[in-house]
């Protein structure tokens, strides 16, 4: 289930299971040194951290990676990601492990290479800005792409997410949802940010909302607000049904 909150009065209310966590991983959208609405705001992350601290003294990790493979720490600094007792990590420095997609009939890939810090964390939160790209939503599930390793750069091209070159991104996102089961998605919809492919040419409009819940439910609700459902959400719905049928067989 997903819930819409007014951004002006939002305070993160942690779910009961967070009280049992000993390590919490927060995945923001922080791949470039450009402030909200391009990236996740430090103010929202601070609110989430404060909420976590009210119920547990768990270790809190924040992890992301740059799209071009350069170190992310200068980006964290420019975004003012400076939080007490929080460990800031660069995804590319992780040990990557191959995880199997639980879907027998997968859409794009049967496995993903993911950082071990995901497996070592008890509660996983994806916090993403409200992006609409080419008319379609890119929300908390699409934000998980930043956890994948990058291939080596070729010439002046951006490196590809490892092993996924040539695969349809909507199918990749559906598979990624099942392979990386994040506990919570938080969509920072204080503003809606629309762009085609060039972020620098994007336009922001006031929206005044925060959406919180299970990542698929959050993204589905956000897609309804946009008025267009990304293909990967329909594929996830079909995948959920496949798992139910497999369990019943």
Short mmCIF file of C-alpha atoms in Angstrom, two decimals:
data_model
loop_
_atom_site.label_atom_id
_atom_site.label_comp_id
_atom_site.label_asym_id
_atom_site.label_seq_id
_atom_site.Cartn_x
_atom_site.Cartn_y
_atom_site.Cartn_z
CA UNK A 1 0.00 0.00 0.00
CA UNK A 2 1.18 3.55 -0.74
CA UNK A 3 0.18 6.77 1.01
CA UNK A 4 0.32 10.37 -0.25
CA UNK A 5 1.44 13.03 2.25
CA UNK A 6 1.55 16.80 2.01
CA UNK A 7 5.21 17.68 1.60
CA UNK A 8 4.91 20.83 3.70
CA UNK A 9 4.04 18.84 6.83
CA UNK A 10 5.77 15.54 6.11
CA UNK A 11 7.59 13.72 8.90
CA UNK A 12 8.81 10.20 8.25
CA UNK A 13 6.88 7.69 10.34
CA UNK A 14 8.91 4.45 10.32
CA UNK A 15 7.08 1.13 9.92
CA UNK A 16 7.14 -1.32 12.83
CA UNK A 17 9.66 -3.69 11.20
CA UNK A 18 12.30 -0.95 11.16
CA UNK A 19 12.58 -1.24 14.93
CA UNK A 20 14.20 -4.67 14.44
CA UNK A 21 16.74 -3.52 11.85
CA UNK A 22 20.43 -3.39 12.72
CA UNK A 23 21.55 -2.01 9.37
CA UNK A 24 19.46 0.22 7.08
CA UNK A 25 20.43 1.02 3.50
CA UNK A 26 19.12 4.20 1.88
CA UNK A 27 19.49 4.45 -1.91
CA UNK A 28 18.97 8.09 -2.98
CA UNK A 29 19.08 9.38 -6.54
CA UNK A 30 22.41 11.17 -6.25
CA UNK A 31 24.38 10.37 -9.40
CA UNK A 32 25.08 14.01 -10.34
CA UNK A 33 25.92 17.11 -8.34
CA UNK A 34 22.71 18.95 -9.21
CA UNK A 35 20.21 19.70 -6.42
CA UNK A 36 16.55 18.67 -6.16
CA UNK A 37 14.45 18.05 -8.24
CA UNK A 38 17.21 16.41 -10.29
CA UNK A 39 18.47 14.49 -7.26
CA UNK A 40 17.07 13.48 -3.87
CA UNK A 41 17.15 16.39 -1.44
CA UNK A 42 19.25 16.24 1.70
CA UNK A 43 16.25 17.59 3.66
CA UNK A 44 14.11 14.53 2.87
CA UNK A 45 16.95 12.14 3.67
CA UNK A 46 17.47 13.95 6.99
CA UNK A 47 13.77 13.50 7.78
CA UNK A 48 14.00 9.77 7.05
CA UNK A 49 17.15 9.41 9.16
CA UNK A 50 15.46 11.24 12.07
CA UNK A 51 12.49 8.90 11.84
CA UNK A 52 14.73 5.84 11.88
CA UNK A 53 16.61 7.17 14.91
CA UNK A 54 13.34 7.42 16.85
CA UNK A 55 12.88 3.63 16.78
CA UNK A 56 16.35 2.09 16.40
CA UNK A 57 20.06 2.74 16.75
CA UNK A 58 20.69 0.76 13.57
CA UNK A 59 23.69 1.51 11.41
CA UNK A 60 22.53 3.67 8.49
CA UNK A 61 24.22 3.46 5.10
CA UNK A 62 23.70 5.71 2.08
CA UNK A 63 24.94 4.37 -1.25
CA UNK A 64 24.85 5.45 -4.87
CA UNK A 65 27.18 5.72 -7.82
CA UNK A 66 27.87 8.24 -10.57
CA UNK A 67 26.70 7.47 -14.10
CA UNK A 68 30.20 7.95 -15.55
CA UNK A 69 32.07 5.89 -12.97
CA UNK A 70 33.87 8.78 -11.27
CA UNK A 71 34.00 8.89 -7.43
CA UNK A 72 30.72 9.97 -5.86
CA UNK A 73 32.06 11.67 -2.74
CA UNK A 74 32.39 15.14 -4.36
CA UNK A 75 28.77 14.74 -5.48
CA UNK A 76 27.67 13.95 -1.93
CA UNK A 77 29.49 17.06 -0.76
CA UNK A 78 27.87 19.30 -3.38
CA UNK A 79 24.42 17.94 -2.49
CA UNK A 80 25.10 18.65 1.20
CA UNK A 81 24.80 15.00 2.20
CA UNK A 82 26.33 15.47 5.61
CA UNK A 83 24.49 13.41 8.22
CA UNK A 84 25.53 12.47 11.75
CA UNK A 85 26.40 8.81 12.32
CA UNK A 86 25.62 7.86 8.70
CA UNK A 87 28.09 6.07 6.44
CA UNK A 88 28.24 7.40 2.86
CA UNK A 89 29.37 4.79 0.34
CA UNK A 90 30.29 4.64 -3.33
CA UNK A 91 28.61 1.67 -5.00
CA UNK A 92 31.57 1.05 -7.30
CA UNK A 93 33.79 0.26 -4.28
CA UNK A 94 31.54 -2.65 -3.26
CA UNK A 95 32.04 -6.36 -3.63
CA UNK A 96 29.46 -7.48 -6.20
CA UNK A 97 27.63 -10.78 -5.93
CA UNK A 98 25.51 -12.47 -8.58
CA UNK A 99 21.88 -12.80 -7.51
CA UNK A 100 19.36 -15.02 -9.26
CA UNK A 101 16.09 -13.61 -10.52
CA UNK A 102 13.25 -15.50 -8.76
CA UNK A 103 11.12 -15.32 -11.90
CA UNK A 104 11.47 -18.60 -13.78
CA UNK A 105 10.23 -16.85 -16.93
CA UNK A 106 12.32 -13.70 -16.58
CA UNK A 107 11.88 -10.73 -18.91
CA UNK A 108 15.46 -9.67 -19.69
CA UNK A 109 18.04 -11.37 -17.47
CA UNK A 110 18.14 -14.30 -15.08
CA UNK A 111 20.76 -12.75 -12.78
CA UNK A 112 22.04 -9.36 -11.58
CA UNK A 113 25.37 -8.38 -10.07
CA UNK A 114 24.55 -6.40 -6.93
CA UNK A 115 26.66 -4.87 -4.13
CA UNK A 116 27.05 -7.01 -1.03
CA UNK A 117 25.91 -4.10 1.16
CA UNK A 118 22.38 -4.80 -0.10
CA UNK A 119 22.50 -8.35 1.22
CA UNK A 120 24.07 -7.22 4.49
CA UNK A 121 21.30 -4.72 5.26
CA UNK A 122 18.09 -5.52 7.14
CA UNK A 123 15.88 -2.79 5.71
CA UNK A 124 16.18 -1.21 2.23
CA UNK A 125 14.76 2.20 1.27
CA UNK A 126 14.76 3.78 -2.20
CA UNK A 127 14.26 7.57 -2.14
CA UNK A 128 13.76 9.10 -5.58
CA UNK A 129 12.65 12.42 -7.07
CA UNK A 130 9.47 12.61 -9.19
CA UNK A 131 10.93 12.28 -12.70
CA UNK A 132 8.85 11.99 -15.87
CA UNK A 133 11.10 11.06 -18.80
CA UNK A 134 9.69 11.16 -22.34
CA UNK A 135 6.22 11.20 -20.79
CA UNK A 136 6.83 8.07 -18.68
CA UNK A 137 7.61 7.80 -14.98
CA UNK A 138 11.02 6.97 -13.53
CA UNK A 139 10.44 6.53 -9.83
CA UNK A 140 11.68 4.40 -6.91
CA UNK A 141 12.20 1.16 -8.86
CA UNK A 142 14.15 2.85 -11.66
CA UNK A 143 16.30 4.40 -8.91
CA UNK A 144 17.69 0.92 -8.15
CA UNK A 145 19.65 0.91 -11.42
CA UNK A 146 22.27 3.01 -9.66
CA UNK A 147 23.23 0.00 -7.53
CA UNK A 148 24.45 -2.01 -10.52
CA UNK A 149 28.12 -2.14 -11.56
CA UNK A 150 29.26 -0.24 -14.64
CA UNK A 151 31.24 -1.73 -17.51
CA UNK A 152 34.47 -0.13 -18.67
CA UNK A 153 34.11 3.14 -20.59
CA UNK A 154 34.64 2.91 -24.37
CA UNK A 155 35.88 6.11 -25.97
CA UNK A 156 33.70 9.05 -25.03
CA UNK A 157 30.60 6.93 -24.39
CA UNK A 158 29.11 6.54 -20.94
CA UNK A 159 29.76 3.08 -19.48
CA UNK A 160 26.86 0.65 -19.64
CA UNK A 161 25.34 -1.09 -16.65
CA UNK A 162 27.28 -4.33 -16.65
CA UNK A 163 25.77 -7.20 -18.60
CA UNK A 164 22.65 -5.26 -19.61
CA UNK A 165 23.73 -3.64 -22.87
CA UNK A 166 21.17 -4.14 -25.59
CA UNK A 167 18.43 -5.28 -23.22
CA UNK A 168 15.13 -3.43 -23.06
CA UNK A 169 15.23 -1.15 -20.03
CA UNK A 170 11.56 -1.70 -19.11
CA UNK A 171 12.13 -5.46 -18.92
CA UNK A 172 15.34 -4.92 -16.94
CA UNK A 173 13.48 -2.79 -14.39
CA UNK A 174 10.80 -5.45 -13.94
CA UNK A 175 13.45 -8.14 -13.34
CA UNK A 176 15.37 -5.83 -11.01
CA UNK A 177 12.28 -5.30 -8.84
CA UNK A 178 12.02 -9.02 -8.13
CA UNK A 179 15.76 -9.58 -7.68
CA UNK A 180 16.34 -6.59 -5.36
CA UNK A 181 13.31 -6.66 -3.05
CA UNK A 182 13.48 -3.21 -1.41
CA UNK A 183 11.22 -2.81 1.61
CA UNK A 184 10.17 0.78 1.02
CA UNK A 185 9.98 3.42 -1.67
CA UNK A 186 9.72 7.15 -0.99
CA UNK A 187 8.93 9.44 -3.91
CA UNK A 188 9.86 13.07 -3.38
CA UNK A 189 7.10 14.74 -5.36
CA UNK A 190 7.39 18.23 -3.94
CA UNK A 191 8.10 19.03 -7.57
CA UNK A 192 7.49 17.09 -10.76
CA UNK A 193 10.50 17.17 -13.09
CA UNK A 194 9.85 16.56 -16.81
CA UNK A 195 12.55 16.04 -19.41
CA UNK A 196 13.22 14.07 -22.58
CA UNK A 197 16.79 12.79 -22.38
CA UNK A 198 18.62 15.99 -21.42
CA UNK A 199 18.25 16.70 -17.71
CA UNK A 200 19.61 20.21 -18.24
CA UNK A 201 16.60 21.01 -20.43
CA UNK A 202 14.06 19.72 -17.89
CA UNK A 203 11.20 21.72 -16.42
CA UNK A 204 9.98 21.59 -12.81
CA UNK A 205 6.43 22.21 -11.63
CA UNK A 206 5.20 22.41 -8.05
CA UNK A 207 3.40 19.28 -6.82
CA UNK A 208 3.68 19.40 -3.04
CA UNK A 209 3.48 15.68 -2.26
CA UNK A 210 5.52 12.83 -0.75
CA UNK A 211 4.48 9.24 -1.56
CA UNK A 212 5.53 6.44 0.80
CA UNK A 213 5.00 2.68 0.68
CA UNK A 214 6.12 -0.54 -0.97
CA UNK A 215 8.10 0.46 -4.11
CA UNK A 216 5.73 -1.05 -6.68
CA UNK A 217 2.70 0.47 -4.95
CA UNK A 218 4.41 3.87 -4.75
CA UNK A 219 5.37 3.83 -8.42
CA UNK A 220 1.94 2.60 -9.50
CA UNK A 221 0.27 5.44 -7.63
CA UNK A 222 2.72 7.96 -9.08
CA UNK A 223 2.07 6.61 -12.59
CA UNK A 224 -1.66 7.14 -12.09
CA UNK A 225 -0.96 10.75 -11.15
CA UNK A 226 1.08 11.17 -14.33
CA UNK A 227 -1.63 9.47 -16.38
CA UNK A 228 0.64 6.97 -18.07
CA UNK A 229 1.84 3.63 -16.71
CA UNK A 230 5.43 2.62 -17.55
CA UNK A 231 5.68 -0.80 -19.15
CA UNK A 232 7.80 -2.20 -16.32
CA UNK A 233 4.90 -1.77 -13.86
CA UNK A 234 2.63 -3.88 -16.05
CA UNK A 235 5.39 -6.49 -16.32
CA UNK A 236 5.80 -6.52 -12.53
CA UNK A 237 2.07 -7.12 -12.10
CA UNK A 238 2.32 -10.08 -14.49
CA UNK A 239 5.42 -11.36 -12.66
CA UNK A 240 3.61 -11.25 -9.32
CA UNK A 241 0.89 -13.40 -10.81
CA UNK A 242 3.48 -15.86 -12.14
CA UNK A 243 4.95 -16.24 -8.65
CA UNK A 244 1.50 -16.84 -7.14
CA UNK A 245 0.72 -19.50 -9.74
CA UNK A 246 4.14 -21.16 -9.23
CA UNK A 247 3.58 -21.26 -5.47
CA UNK A 248 0.13 -22.77 -5.91
CA UNK A 249 1.33 -25.47 -8.33
#
